Amino acid sequence: EADIYQTPRYLVIGTGKKITLECSQTMGHDKMYWYQQDPGMELHLIHYSYGVNSTEKGDLSSESTVSRIRTEHFPLTLESARPSHTSQYLCASSPGVGAFFGQGTRLTVV
Amino acid sequence: DQQVKQNSPSLSVQEGRISILNCDYTNSMFDYFLWYKKYPAEGPTFLISISSIKDKNEDGRFTVFLNKSAKHLSLHIVPSQPGDSAVYFCAASYYGNNRLAFGKGNQVVVIP
């Protein structure tokens, strides 16, 4: 049973607003990831972290930023939301092989 | 360049029959493969995995087959149940790089 939590589940927000998507895991995993997924498309890795104070950009360019100050917490921030940021954002953590996913945040920017 | 490919984006199958999902990969370094199931507006949940040292792994109704020479794997679900209706993603990684590469997913609809 995976213990990884994302909030909010759904968010509708106006253009230009700053938002932070929260992700927390209680499994003590060092590796954490953020993926972005649109309907009918693959999951694209946008950020990853292999431990505290370690963050890297993923394969898909994203205007979002992340931080990893604590092992269990890996928030994603958009400084100025745009309609092109509308998507589902999925956080995951890994014990080494494979990954466990949170329930995702469905973001709509109007 | 997509390293994991899932063709035939949707599949409809009668309840009780077998569902077969296919996945092809291009990166010969991949040595670990996973299948995830995803419902709309939820995160993917892990189903089954297979290491490249095996050619088959079975867990209840789910069996994954790996053909390394063809760079191909498949997921068999038998018997299919209405609760299996979801999108199924194939994913792959290799030792030293824990970043999973995903396919685009297959929509499965199980008809009662």
mmCIF file with all atom_site columns, C-alpha atoms in Angstrom:
data_model
loop_
_atom_site.group_PDB
_atom_site.id
_atom_site.type_symbol
_atom_site.label_atom_id
_atom_site.label_alt_id
_atom_site.label_comp_id
_atom_site.label_asym_id
_atom_site.label_entity_id
_atom_site.label_seq_id
_atom_site.pdbx_PDB_ins_code
_atom_site.Cartn_x
_atom_site.Cartn_y
_atom_site.Cartn_z
_atom_site.occupancy
_atom_site.B_iso_or_equiv
_atom_site.pdbx_formal_charge
_atom_site.auth_seq_id
_atom_site.auth_comp_id
_atom_site.auth_asym_id
_atom_site.auth_atom_id
_atom_site.pdbx_PDB_model_num
ATOM 1   C CA . GLU A 1 1   ? 0.000   0.000   0.000   1.00 0.00 ? 1   GLU A CA 1
ATOM 2   C CA . ALA A 1 2   ? 1.524   3.264   -1.159  1.00 0.00 ? 2   ALA A CA 1
ATOM 3   C CA . ASP A 1 3   ? 1.383   6.262   1.165   1.00 0.00 ? 3   ASP A CA 1
ATOM 4   C CA . ILE A 1 4   ? 1.818   9.222   -1.103  1.00 0.00 ? 4   ILE A CA 1
ATOM 5   C CA . TYR A 1 5   ? -0.562  12.140  -1.037  1.00 0.00 ? 5   TYR A CA 1
ATOM 6   C CA . GLN A 1 6   ? -1.254  15.019  -3.349  1.00 0.00 ? 6   GLN A CA 1
ATOM 7   C CA . THR A 1 7   ? -3.311  18.123  -2.677  1.00 0.00 ? 7   THR A CA 1
ATOM 8   C CA . PRO A 1 8   ? -5.431  19.581  -4.024  1.00 0.00 ? 8   PRO A CA 1
ATOM 9   C CA . ARG A 1 9   ? -7.080  16.874  -6.159  1.00 0.00 ? 9   ARG A CA 1
ATOM 10  C CA . TYR A 1 10  ? -8.682  19.488  -8.399  1.00 0.00 ? 10  TYR A CA 1
ATOM 11  C CA . LEU A 1 11  ? -7.810  23.143  -8.910  1.00 0.00 ? 11  LEU A CA 1
ATOM 12  C CA . VAL A 1 12  ? -9.355  25.763  -11.162 1.00 0.00 ? 12  VAL A CA 1
ATOM 13  C CA . ILE A 1 13  ? -7.452  29.010  -11.124 1.00 0.00 ? 13  ILE A CA 1
ATOM 14  C CA . GLY A 1 14  ? -7.181  32.224  -13.095 1.00 0.00 ? 14  GLY A CA 1
ATOM 15  C CA . THR A 1 15  ? -4.325  33.170  -15.401 1.00 0.00 ? 15  THR A CA 1
ATOM 16  C CA . GLY A 1 16  ? -1.397  34.846  -13.675 1.00 0.00 ? 16  GLY A CA 1
ATOM 17  C CA . LYS A 1 17  ? -1.958  33.302  -10.250 1.00 0.00 ? 17  LYS A CA 1
ATOM 18  C CA . LYS A 1 18  ? 0.809   31.590  -8.330  1.00 0.00 ? 18  LYS A CA 1
ATOM 19  C CA . ILE A 1 19  ? 0.061   28.016  -7.313  1.00 0.00 ? 19  ILE A CA 1
ATOM 20  C CA . THR A 1 20  ? 1.769   25.287  -5.345  1.00 0.00 ? 20  THR A CA 1
ATOM 21  C CA . LEU A 1 21  ? 0.872   21.644  -5.746  1.00 0.00 ? 21  LEU A CA 1
ATOM 22  C CA . GLU A 1 22  ? 1.663   19.621  -2.656  1.00 0.00 ? 22  GLU A CA 1
ATOM 23  C CA . CYS A 1 23  ? 3.100   16.113  -2.554  1.00 0.00 ? 23  CYS A CA 1
ATOM 24  C CA . SER A 1 24  ? 4.031   14.147  0.543   1.00 0.00 ? 24  SER A CA 1
ATOM 25  C CA . GLN A 1 25  ? 5.075   10.560  1.130   1.00 0.00 ? 25  GLN A CA 1
ATOM 26  C CA . THR A 1 26  ? 5.474   8.662   4.372   1.00 0.00 ? 26  THR A CA 1
ATOM 27  C CA . MET A 1 27  ? 7.571   5.783   3.050   1.00 0.00 ? 27  MET A CA 1
ATOM 28  C CA . GLY A 1 28  ? 10.969  7.430   3.512   1.00 0.00 ? 28  GLY A CA 1
ATOM 29  C CA . HIS A 1 29  ? 11.793  7.172   -0.195  1.00 0.00 ? 29  HIS A CA 1
ATOM 30  C CA . ASP A 1 30  ? 14.722  9.267   -1.379  1.00 0.00 ? 30  ASP A CA 1
ATOM 31  C CA . LYS A 1 31  ? 13.585  9.360   -5.009  1.00 0.00 ? 31  LYS A CA 1
ATOM 32  C CA . MET A 1 32  ? 10.592  11.501  -5.921  1.00 0.00 ? 32  MET A CA 1
ATOM 33  C CA . TYR A 1 33  ? 9.178   12.582  -9.267  1.00 0.00 ? 33  TYR A CA 1
ATOM 34  C CA . TRP A 1 34  ? 6.669   14.893  -10.898 1.00 0.00 ? 34  TRP A CA 1
ATOM 35  C CA . TYR A 1 35  ? 4.980   13.789  -14.103 1.00 0.00 ? 35  TYR A CA 1
ATOM 36  C CA . GLN A 1 36  ? 2.573   15.659  -16.343 1.00 0.00 ? 36  GLN A CA 1
ATOM 37  C CA . GLN A 1 37  ? -0.078  13.794  -18.296 1.00 0.00 ? 37  GLN A CA 1
ATOM 38  C CA . ASP A 1 38  ? -2.699  14.829  -20.807 1.00 0.00 ? 38  ASP A CA 1
ATOM 39  C CA . PRO A 1 39  ? -5.509  12.523  -21.970 1.00 0.00 ? 39  PRO A CA 1
ATOM 40  C CA . GLY A 1 40  ? -4.346  9.947   -24.490 1.00 0.00 ? 40  GLY A CA 1
ATOM 41  C CA . MET A 1 41  ? -0.716  10.809  -23.951 1.00 0.00 ? 41  MET A CA 1
ATOM 42  C CA . GLU A 1 42  ? 2.176   9.269   -22.066 1.00 0.00 ? 42  GLU A CA 1
ATOM 43  C CA . LEU A 1 43  ? 3.335   10.498  -18.693 1.00 0.00 ? 43  LEU A CA 1
ATOM 44  C CA . HIS A 1 44  ? 6.101   13.058  -19.149 1.00 0.00 ? 44  HIS A CA 1
ATOM 45  C CA . LEU A 1 45  ? 8.732   13.509  -16.446 1.00 0.00 ? 45  LEU A CA 1
ATOM 46  C CA . ILE A 1 46  ? 9.074   17.207  -15.583 1.00 0.00 ? 46  ILE A CA 1
ATOM 47  C CA . HIS A 1 47  ? 11.093  17.115  -12.331 1.00 0.00 ? 47  HIS A CA 1
ATOM 48  C CA . TYR A 1 48  ? 12.857  14.604  -10.147 1.00 0.00 ? 48  TYR A CA 1
ATOM 49  C CA . SER A 1 49  ? 14.793  14.477  -6.910  1.00 0.00 ? 49  SER A CA 1
ATOM 50  C CA . TYR A 1 50  ? 17.146  11.847  -5.545  1.00 0.00 ? 50  TYR A CA 1
ATOM 51  C CA . GLY A 1 51  ? 17.200  13.264  -2.044  1.00 0.00 ? 51  GLY A CA 1
ATOM 52  C CA . VAL A 1 52  ? 17.076  16.369  0.119   1.00 0.00 ? 52  VAL A CA 1
ATOM 53  C CA . ASN A 1 53  ? 18.396  19.476  -1.649  1.00 0.00 ? 53  ASN A CA 1
ATOM 54  C CA . SER A 1 54  ? 18.633  17.542  -4.927  1.00 0.00 ? 54  SER A CA 1
ATOM 55  C CA . THR A 1 55  ? 16.346  18.544  -7.805  1.00 0.00 ? 55  THR A CA 1
ATOM 56  C CA . GLU A 1 56  ? 16.694  18.097  -11.550 1.00 0.00 ? 56  GLU A CA 1
ATOM 57  C CA . LYS A 1 57  ? 14.604  18.948  -14.571 1.00 0.00 ? 57  LYS A CA 1
ATOM 58  C CA . GLY A 1 58  ? 13.032  16.056  -16.402 1.00 0.00 ? 58  GLY A CA 1
ATOM 59  C CA . ASP A 1 59  ? 12.601  15.202  -20.044 1.00 0.00 ? 59  ASP A CA 1
ATOM 60  C CA . LEU A 1 60  ? 9.753   17.619  -20.715 1.00 0.00 ? 60  LEU A CA 1
ATOM 61  C CA . SER A 1 61  ? 10.492  21.296  -20.346 1.00 0.00 ? 61  SER A CA 1
ATOM 62  C CA . SER A 1 62  ? 8.278   22.900  -17.731 1.00 0.00 ? 62  SER A CA 1
ATOM 63  C CA . GLU A 1 63  ? 7.935   26.412  -16.355 1.00 0.00 ? 63  GLU A CA 1
ATOM 64  C CA . SER A 1 64  ? 7.295   24.976  -12.921 1.00 0.00 ? 64  SER A CA 1
ATOM 65  C CA . THR A 1 65  ? 9.867   24.717  -10.132 1.00 0.00 ? 65  THR A CA 1
ATOM 66  C CA . VAL A 1 66  ? 10.286  22.257  -7.290  1.00 0.00 ? 66  VAL A CA 1
ATOM 67  C CA . SER A 1 67  ? 12.013  22.077  -3.939  1.00 0.00 ? 67  SER A CA 1
ATOM 68  C CA . ARG A 1 68  ? 13.087  19.243  -1.663  1.00 0.00 ? 68  ARG A CA 1
ATOM 69  C CA . ILE A 1 69  ? 13.826  20.557  1.798   1.00 0.00 ? 69  ILE A CA 1
ATOM 70  C CA . ARG A 1 70  ? 12.513  17.459  3.563   1.00 0.00 ? 70  ARG A CA 1
ATOM 71  C CA . THR A 1 71  ? 12.593  13.847  2.425   1.00 0.00 ? 71  THR A CA 1
ATOM 72  C CA . GLU A 1 72  ? 8.845   13.459  2.654   1.00 0.00 ? 72  GLU A CA 1
ATOM 73  C CA . HIS A 1 73  ? 7.833   16.668  0.881   1.00 0.00 ? 73  HIS A CA 1
ATOM 74  C CA . PHE A 1 74  ? 8.237   17.590  -2.816  1.00 0.00 ? 74  PHE A CA 1
ATOM 75  C CA . PRO A 1 75  ? 6.066   20.585  -3.752  1.00 0.00 ? 75  PRO A CA 1
ATOM 76  C CA . LEU A 1 76  ? 5.728   21.961  -7.281  1.00 0.00 ? 76  LEU A CA 1
ATOM 77  C CA . THR A 1 77  ? 5.203   25.684  -7.895  1.00 0.00 ? 77  THR A CA 1
ATOM 78  C CA . LEU A 1 78  ? 3.976   27.671  -10.870 1.00 0.00 ? 78  LEU A CA 1
ATOM 79  C CA . GLU A 1 79  ? 4.778   31.365  -10.402 1.00 0.00 ? 79  GLU A CA 1
ATOM 80  C CA . SER A 1 80  ? 2.274   32.552  -13.001 1.00 0.00 ? 80  SER A CA 1
ATOM 81  C CA . ALA A 1 81  ? -0.292  30.057  -14.231 1.00 0.00 ? 81  ALA A CA 1
ATOM 82  C CA . ARG A 1 82  ? -1.319  30.052  -17.900 1.00 0.00 ? 82  ARG A CA 1
ATOM 83  C CA . PRO A 1 83  ? -3.985  28.083  -19.804 1.00 0.00 ? 83  PRO A CA 1
ATOM 84  C CA . SER A 1 84  ? -1.172  26.023  -21.381 1.00 0.00 ? 84  SER A CA 1
ATOM 85  C CA . HIS A 1 85  ? -0.453  24.662  -17.878 1.00 0.00 ? 85  HIS A CA 1
ATOM 86  C CA . THR A 1 86  ? -3.818  22.938  -17.808 1.00 0.00 ? 86  THR A CA 1
ATOM 87  C CA . SER A 1 87  ? -3.039  19.256  -17.282 1.00 0.00 ? 87  SER A CA 1
ATOM 88  C CA . GLN A 1 88  ? -2.914  16.467  -14.738 1.00 0.00 ? 88  GLN A CA 1
ATOM 89  C CA . TYR A 1 89  ? 0.134   16.541  -12.457 1.00 0.00 ? 89  TYR A CA 1
ATOM 90  C CA . LEU A 1 90  ? 1.236   13.268  -10.889 1.00 0.00 ? 90  LEU A CA 1
ATOM 91  C CA . CYS A 1 91  ? 3.719   12.928  -8.049  1.00 0.00 ? 91  CYS A CA 1
ATOM 92  C CA . ALA A 1 92  ? 5.545   9.671   -7.428  1.00 0.00 ? 92  ALA A CA 1
ATOM 93  C CA . SER A 1 93  ? 8.148   8.233   -5.097  1.00 0.00 ? 93  SER A CA 1
ATOM 94  C CA . SER A 1 94  ? 10.390  5.229   -5.480  1.00 0.00 ? 94  SER A CA 1
ATOM 95  C CA . PRO A 1 95  ? 12.233  2.820   -3.187  1.00 0.00 ? 95  PRO A CA 1
ATOM 96  C CA . GLY A 1 96  ? 14.732  2.214   -5.984  1.00 0.00 ? 96  GLY A CA 1
ATOM 97  C CA . VAL A 1 97  ? 12.903  0.356   -8.724  1.00 0.00 ? 97  VAL A CA 1
ATOM 98  C CA . GLY A 1 98  ? 9.476   1.278   -10.003 1.00 0.00 ? 98  GLY A CA 1
ATOM 99  C CA . ALA A 1 99  ? 7.362   4.036   -8.509  1.00 0.00 ? 99  ALA A CA 1
ATOM 100 C CA . PHE A 1 100 ? 4.273   4.642   -6.417  1.00 0.00 ? 100 PHE A CA 1
ATOM 101 C CA . PHE A 1 101 ? 1.978   7.434   -7.521  1.00 0.00 ? 101 PHE A CA 1
ATOM 102 C CA . GLY A 1 102 ? -0.240  9.857   -5.700  1.00 0.00 ? 102 GLY A CA 1
ATOM 103 C CA . GLN A 1 103 ? -3.805  10.447  -6.851  1.00 0.00 ? 103 GLN A CA 1
ATOM 104 C CA . GLY A 1 104 ? -2.814  13.421  -8.960  1.00 0.00 ? 104 GLY A CA 1
ATOM 105 C CA . THR A 1 105 ? -3.868  17.049  -9.217  1.00 0.00 ? 105 THR A CA 1
ATOM 106 C CA . ARG A 1 106 ? -6.097  18.043  -12.087 1.00 0.00 ? 106 ARG A CA 1
ATOM 107 C CA . LEU A 1 107 ? -5.187  21.680  -12.825 1.00 0.00 ? 107 LEU A CA 1
ATOM 108 C CA . THR A 1 108 ? -7.318  23.924  -15.008 1.00 0.00 ? 108 THR A CA 1
ATOM 109 C CA . VAL A 1 109 ? -6.151  27.452  -15.727 1.00 0.00 ? 109 VAL A CA 1
ATOM 110 C CA . VAL A 1 110 ? -8.851  29.754  -17.078 1.00 0.00 ? 110 VAL A CA 1
ATOM 111 C CA . ASP B 2 1   ? 11.741  10.191  -29.447 1.00 0.00 ? 1   ASP B CA 1
ATOM 112 C CA . GLN B 2 2   ? 9.342   7.830   -27.741 1.00 0.00 ? 2   GLN B CA 1
ATOM 113 C CA . GLN B 2 3   ? 11.197  4.889   -26.229 1.00 0.00 ? 3   GLN B CA 1
ATOM 114 C CA . VAL B 2 4   ? 8.104   2.964   -25.124 1.00 0.00 ? 4   VAL B CA 1
ATOM 115 C CA . LYS B 2 5   ? 5.294   2.473   -27.601 1.00 0.00 ? 5   LYS B CA 1
ATOM 116 C CA . GLN B 2 6   ? 1.795   1.186   -27.096 1.00 0.00 ? 6   GLN B CA 1
ATOM 117 C CA . ASN B 2 7   ? -0.198  0.840   -30.288 1.00 0.00 ? 7   ASN B CA 1
ATOM 118 C CA . SER B 2 8   ? -3.900  -0.018  -30.585 1.00 0.00 ? 8   SER B CA 1
ATOM 119 C CA . PRO B 2 9   ? -4.952  2.684   -28.156 1.00 0.00 ? 9   PRO B CA 1
ATOM 120 C CA . SER B 2 10  ? -8.249  1.049   -27.217 1.00 0.00 ? 10  SER B CA 1
ATOM 121 C CA . LEU B 2 11  ? -9.503  -2.473  -26.668 1.00 0.00 ? 11  LEU B CA 1
ATOM 122 C CA . SER B 2 12  ? -13.001 -3.774  -25.987 1.00 0.00 ? 12  SER B CA 1
ATOM 123 C CA . VAL B 2 13  ? -13.395 -7.258  -24.557 1.00 0.00 ? 13  VAL B CA 1
ATOM 124 C CA . GLN B 2 14  ? -16.258 -9.326  -23.231 1.00 0.00 ? 14  GLN B CA 1
ATOM 125 C CA . GLU B 2 15  ? -16.291 -10.089 -19.521 1.00 0.00 ? 15  GLU B CA 1
ATOM 126 C CA . GLY B 2 16  ? -14.602 -13.426 -18.835 1.00 0.00 ? 16  GLY B CA 1
ATOM 127 C CA . ARG B 2 17  ? -12.456 -13.281 -21.961 1.00 0.00 ? 17  ARG B CA 1
ATOM 128 C CA . ILE B 2 18  ? -8.756  -12.548 -22.209 1.00 0.00 ? 18  ILE B CA 1
ATOM 129 C CA . SER B 2 19  ? -7.395  -9.008  -22.642 1.00 0.00 ? 19  SER B CA 1
ATOM 130 C CA . ILE B 2 20  ? -3.987  -8.744  -24.305 1.00 0.00 ? 20  ILE B CA 1
ATOM 131 C CA . LEU B 2 21  ? -2.072  -5.485  -24.268 1.00 0.00 ? 21  LEU B CA 1
ATOM 132 C CA . ASN B 2 22  ? 1.145   -5.007  -26.193 1.00 0.00 ? 22  ASN B CA 1
ATOM 133 C CA . CYS B 2 23  ? 4.155   -2.788  -25.648 1.00 0.00 ? 23  CYS B CA 1
ATOM 134 C CA . ASP B 2 24  ? 7.322   -2.261  -27.680 1.00 0.00 ? 24  ASP B CA 1
ATOM 135 C CA . TYR B 2 25  ? 10.484  -0.496  -26.610 1.00 0.00 ? 25  TYR B CA 1
ATOM 136 C CA . THR B 2 26  ? 13.487  0.836   -28.457 1.00 0.00 ? 26  THR B CA 1
ATOM 137 C CA . ASN B 2 27  ? 16.124  1.309   -25.744 1.00 0.00 ? 27  ASN B CA 1
ATOM 138 C CA . SER B 2 28  ? 18.097  -1.923  -25.356 1.00 0.00 ? 28  SER B CA 1
ATOM 139 C CA . MET B 2 29  ? 19.359  -0.733  -21.971 1.00 0.00 ? 29  MET B CA 1
ATOM 140 C CA . PHE B 2 30  ? 15.927  -1.171  -20.397 1.00 0.00 ? 30  PHE B CA 1
ATOM 141 C CA . ASP B 2 31  ? 16.030  -4.047  -17.938 1.00 0.00 ? 31  ASP B CA 1
ATOM 142 C CA . TYR B 2 32  ? 12.925  -3.553  -15.838 1.00 0.00 ? 32  TYR B CA 1
ATOM 143 C CA . PHE B 2 33  ? 9.386   -3.242  -17.076 1.00 0.00 ? 33  PHE B CA 1
ATOM 144 C CA . LEU B 2 34  ? 6.150   -2.384  -15.328 1.00 0.00 ? 34  LEU B CA 1
ATOM 145 C CA . TRP B 2 35  ? 2.462   -2.166  -16.062 1.00 0.00 ? 35  TRP B CA 1
ATOM 146 C CA . TYR B 2 36  ? 0.266   0.426   -14.389 1.00 0.00 ? 36  TYR B CA 1
ATOM 147 C CA . LYS B 2 37  ? -3.495  0.782   -14.362 1.00 0.00 ? 37  LYS B CA 1
ATOM 148 C CA . LYS B 2 38  ? -5.088  4.216   -14.308 1.00 0.00 ? 38  LYS B CA 1
ATOM 149 C CA . TYR B 2 39  ? -8.642  5.386   -13.744 1.00 0.00 ? 39  TYR B CA 1
ATOM 150 C CA . PRO B 2 40  ? -9.671  8.869   -14.901 1.00 0.00 ? 40  PRO B CA 1
ATOM 151 C CA . ALA B 2 41  ? -8.619  11.681  -12.542 1.00 0.00 ? 41  ALA B CA 1
ATOM 152 C CA . GLU B 2 42  ? -6.555  9.272   -10.418 1.00 0.00 ? 42  GLU B CA 1
ATOM 153 C CA . GLY B 2 43  ? -2.888  8.373   -10.271 1.00 0.00 ? 43  GLY B CA 1
ATOM 154 C CA . PRO B 2 44  ? -1.550  5.182   -11.846 1.00 0.00 ? 44  PRO B CA 1
ATOM 155 C CA . THR B 2 45  ? -1.496  2.107   -9.626  1.00 0.00 ? 45  THR B CA 1
ATOM 156 C CA . PHE B 2 46  ? 1.171   -0.541  -9.994  1.00 0.00 ? 46  PHE B CA 1
ATOM 157 C CA . LEU B 2 47  ? -0.026  -3.854  -11.436 1.00 0.00 ? 47  LEU B CA 1
ATOM 158 C CA . ILE B 2 48  ? 2.865   -6.126  -12.245 1.00 0.00 ? 48  ILE B CA 1
ATOM 159 C CA . SER B 2 49  ? 6.515   -5.949  -13.243 1.00 0.00 ? 49  SER B CA 1
ATOM 160 C CA . ILE B 2 50  ? 9.168   -8.075  -14.856 1.00 0.00 ? 50  ILE B CA 1
ATOM 161 C CA . SER B 2 51  ? 12.937  -8.051  -14.837 1.00 0.00 ? 51  SER B CA 1
ATOM 162 C CA . SER B 2 52  ? 14.897  -8.695  -18.019 1.00 0.00 ? 52  SER B CA 1
ATOM 163 C CA . ILE B 2 53  ? 16.293  -11.895 -16.543 1.00 0.00 ? 53  ILE B CA 1
ATOM 164 C CA . LYS B 2 54  ? 12.825  -13.423 -16.797 1.00 0.00 ? 54  LYS B CA 1
ATOM 165 C CA . ASP B 2 55  ? 10.477  -13.965 -19.709 1.00 0.00 ? 55  ASP B CA 1
ATOM 166 C CA . LYS B 2 56  ? 7.273   -14.382 -17.732 1.00 0.00 ? 56  LYS B CA 1
ATOM 167 C CA . ASN B 2 57  ? 5.796   -13.165 -14.476 1.00 0.00 ? 57  ASN B CA 1
ATOM 168 C CA . GLU B 2 58  ? 2.381   -14.057 -13.163 1.00 0.00 ? 58  GLU B CA 1
ATOM 169 C CA . ASP B 2 59  ? 0.280   -12.524 -10.415 1.00 0.00 ? 59  ASP B CA 1
ATOM 170 C CA . GLY B 2 60  ? -3.275  -13.770 -10.133 1.00 0.00 ? 60  GLY B CA 1
ATOM 171 C CA . ARG B 2 61  ? -5.201  -12.824 -13.257 1.00 0.00 ? 61  ARG B CA 1
ATOM 172 C CA . PHE B 2 62  ? -2.287  -10.806 -14.630 1.00 0.00 ? 62  PHE B CA 1
ATOM 173 C CA . THR B 2 63  ? 0.647   -12.236 -16.580 1.00 0.00 ? 63  THR B CA 1
ATOM 174 C CA . VAL B 2 64  ? 3.398   -10.275 -18.259 1.00 0.00 ? 64  VAL B CA 1
ATOM 175 C CA . PHE B 2 65  ? 5.524   -11.798 -21.022 1.00 0.00 ? 65  PHE B CA 1
ATOM 176 C CA . LEU B 2 66  ? 8.848   -10.371 -22.128 1.00 0.00 ? 66  LEU B CA 1
ATOM 177 C CA . ASN B 2 67  ? 10.559  -11.050 -25.456 1.00 0.00 ? 67  ASN B CA 1
ATOM 178 C CA . LYS B 2 68  ? 13.914  -9.319  -25.218 1.00 0.00 ? 68  LYS B CA 1
ATOM 179 C CA . SER B 2 69  ? 15.058  -10.146 -28.721 1.00 0.00 ? 69  SER B CA 1
ATOM 180 C CA . ALA B 2 70  ? 11.938  -8.507  -30.140 1.00 0.00 ? 70  ALA B CA 1
ATOM 181 C CA . LYS B 2 71  ? 11.969  -5.710  -27.545 1.00 0.00 ? 71  LYS B CA 1
ATOM 182 C CA . HIS B 2 72  ? 8.363   -6.536  -26.859 1.00 0.00 ? 72  HIS B CA 1
ATOM 183 C CA . LEU B 2 73  ? 6.264   -7.230  -23.820 1.00 0.00 ? 73  LEU B CA 1
ATOM 184 C CA . SER B 2 74  ? 2.624   -8.021  -23.328 1.00 0.00 ? 74  SER B CA 1
ATOM 185 C CA . LEU B 2 75  ? 0.129   -8.035  -20.490 1.00 0.00 ? 75  LEU B CA 1
ATOM 186 C CA . HIS B 2 76  ? -2.532  -10.738 -20.342 1.00 0.00 ? 76  HIS B CA 1
ATOM 187 C CA . ILE B 2 77  ? -5.580  -10.313 -18.143 1.00 0.00 ? 77  ILE B CA 1
ATOM 188 C CA . VAL B 2 78  ? -7.696  -13.416 -17.760 1.00 0.00 ? 78  VAL B CA 1
ATOM 189 C CA . PRO B 2 79  ? -10.532 -13.544 -17.050 1.00 0.00 ? 79  PRO B CA 1
ATOM 190 C CA . SER B 2 80  ? -11.320 -9.897  -17.732 1.00 0.00 ? 80  SER B CA 1
ATOM 191 C CA . GLN B 2 81  ? -13.697 -8.216  -15.290 1.00 0.00 ? 81  GLN B CA 1
ATOM 192 C CA . PRO B 2 82  ? -15.695 -4.969  -15.588 1.00 0.00 ? 82  PRO B CA 1
ATOM 193 C CA . GLY B 2 83  ? -13.474 -3.415  -12.902 1.00 0.00 ? 83  GLY B CA 1
ATOM 194 C CA . ASP B 2 84  ? -10.533 -3.862  -15.257 1.00 0.00 ? 84  ASP B CA 1
ATOM 195 C CA . SER B 2 85  ? -11.910 -1.092  -17.465 1.00 0.00 ? 85  SER B CA 1
ATOM 196 C CA . ALA B 2 86  ? -9.169  1.534   -17.287 1.00 0.00 ? 86  ALA B CA 1
ATOM 197 C CA . VAL B 2 87  ? -6.131  2.855   -19.112 1.00 0.00 ? 87  VAL B CA 1
ATOM 198 C CA . TYR B 2 88  ? -3.064  0.619   -18.899 1.00 0.00 ? 88  TYR B CA 1
ATOM 199 C CA . PHE B 2 89  ? 0.423   2.090   -19.159 1.00 0.00 ? 89  PHE B CA 1
ATOM 200 C CA . CYS B 2 90  ? 3.580   0.221   -19.983 1.00 0.00 ? 90  CYS B CA 1
ATOM 201 C CA . ALA B 2 91  ? 6.755   1.640   -18.398 1.00 0.00 ? 91  ALA B CA 1
ATOM 202 C CA . ALA B 2 92  ? 10.443  0.797   -18.516 1.00 0.00 ? 92  ALA B CA 1
ATOM 203 C CA . SER B 2 93  ? 13.658  1.709   -16.755 1.00 0.00 ? 93  SER B CA 1
ATOM 204 C CA . TYR B 2 94  ? 17.229  0.502   -16.491 1.00 0.00 ? 94  TYR B CA 1
ATOM 205 C CA . TYR B 2 95  ? 19.712  -0.026  -13.702 1.00 0.00 ? 95  TYR B CA 1
ATOM 206 C CA . GLY B 2 96  ? 21.338  3.212   -12.657 1.00 0.00 ? 96  GLY B CA 1
ATOM 207 C CA . ASN B 2 97  ? 18.525  5.312   -14.082 1.00 0.00 ? 97  ASN B CA 1
ATOM 208 C CA . ASN B 2 98  ? 15.343  5.015   -12.076 1.00 0.00 ? 98  ASN B CA 1
ATOM 209 C CA . ARG B 2 99  ? 13.461  7.391   -14.337 1.00 0.00 ? 99  ARG B CA 1
ATOM 210 C CA . LEU B 2 100 ? 10.541  5.520   -15.850 1.00 0.00 ? 100 LEU B CA 1
ATOM 211 C CA . ALA B 2 101 ? 9.709   5.946   -19.524 1.00 0.00 ? 101 ALA B CA 1
ATOM 212 C CA . PHE B 2 102 ? 6.001   5.507   -20.238 1.00 0.00 ? 102 PHE B CA 1
ATOM 213 C CA . GLY B 2 103 ? 3.956   4.553   -23.261 1.00 0.00 ? 103 GLY B CA 1
ATOM 214 C CA . LYS B 2 104 ? 0.799   6.440   -24.227 1.00 0.00 ? 104 LYS B CA 1
ATOM 215 C CA . GLY B 2 105 ? -1.487  3.875   -22.656 1.00 0.00 ? 105 GLY B CA 1
ATOM 216 C CA . ASN B 2 106 ? -4.189  1.484   -23.821 1.00 0.00 ? 106 ASN B CA 1
ATOM 217 C CA . GLN B 2 107 ? -7.844  2.071   -22.966 1.00 0.00 ? 107 GLN B CA 1
ATOM 218 C CA . VAL B 2 108 ? -9.499  -1.212  -22.014 1.00 0.00 ? 108 VAL B CA 1
ATOM 219 C CA . VAL B 2 109 ? -13.279 -1.530  -21.851 1.00 0.00 ? 109 VAL B CA 1
ATOM 220 C CA . VAL B 2 110 ? -14.666 -4.751  -20.418 1.00 0.00 ? 110 VAL B CA 1
ATOM 221 C CA . ILE B 2 111 ? -18.244 -5.328  -21.501 1.00 0.00 ? 111 ILE B CA 1
ATOM 222 C CA . PRO B 2 112 ? -20.425 -7.116  -18.920 1.00 0.00 ? 112 PRO B CA 1
#
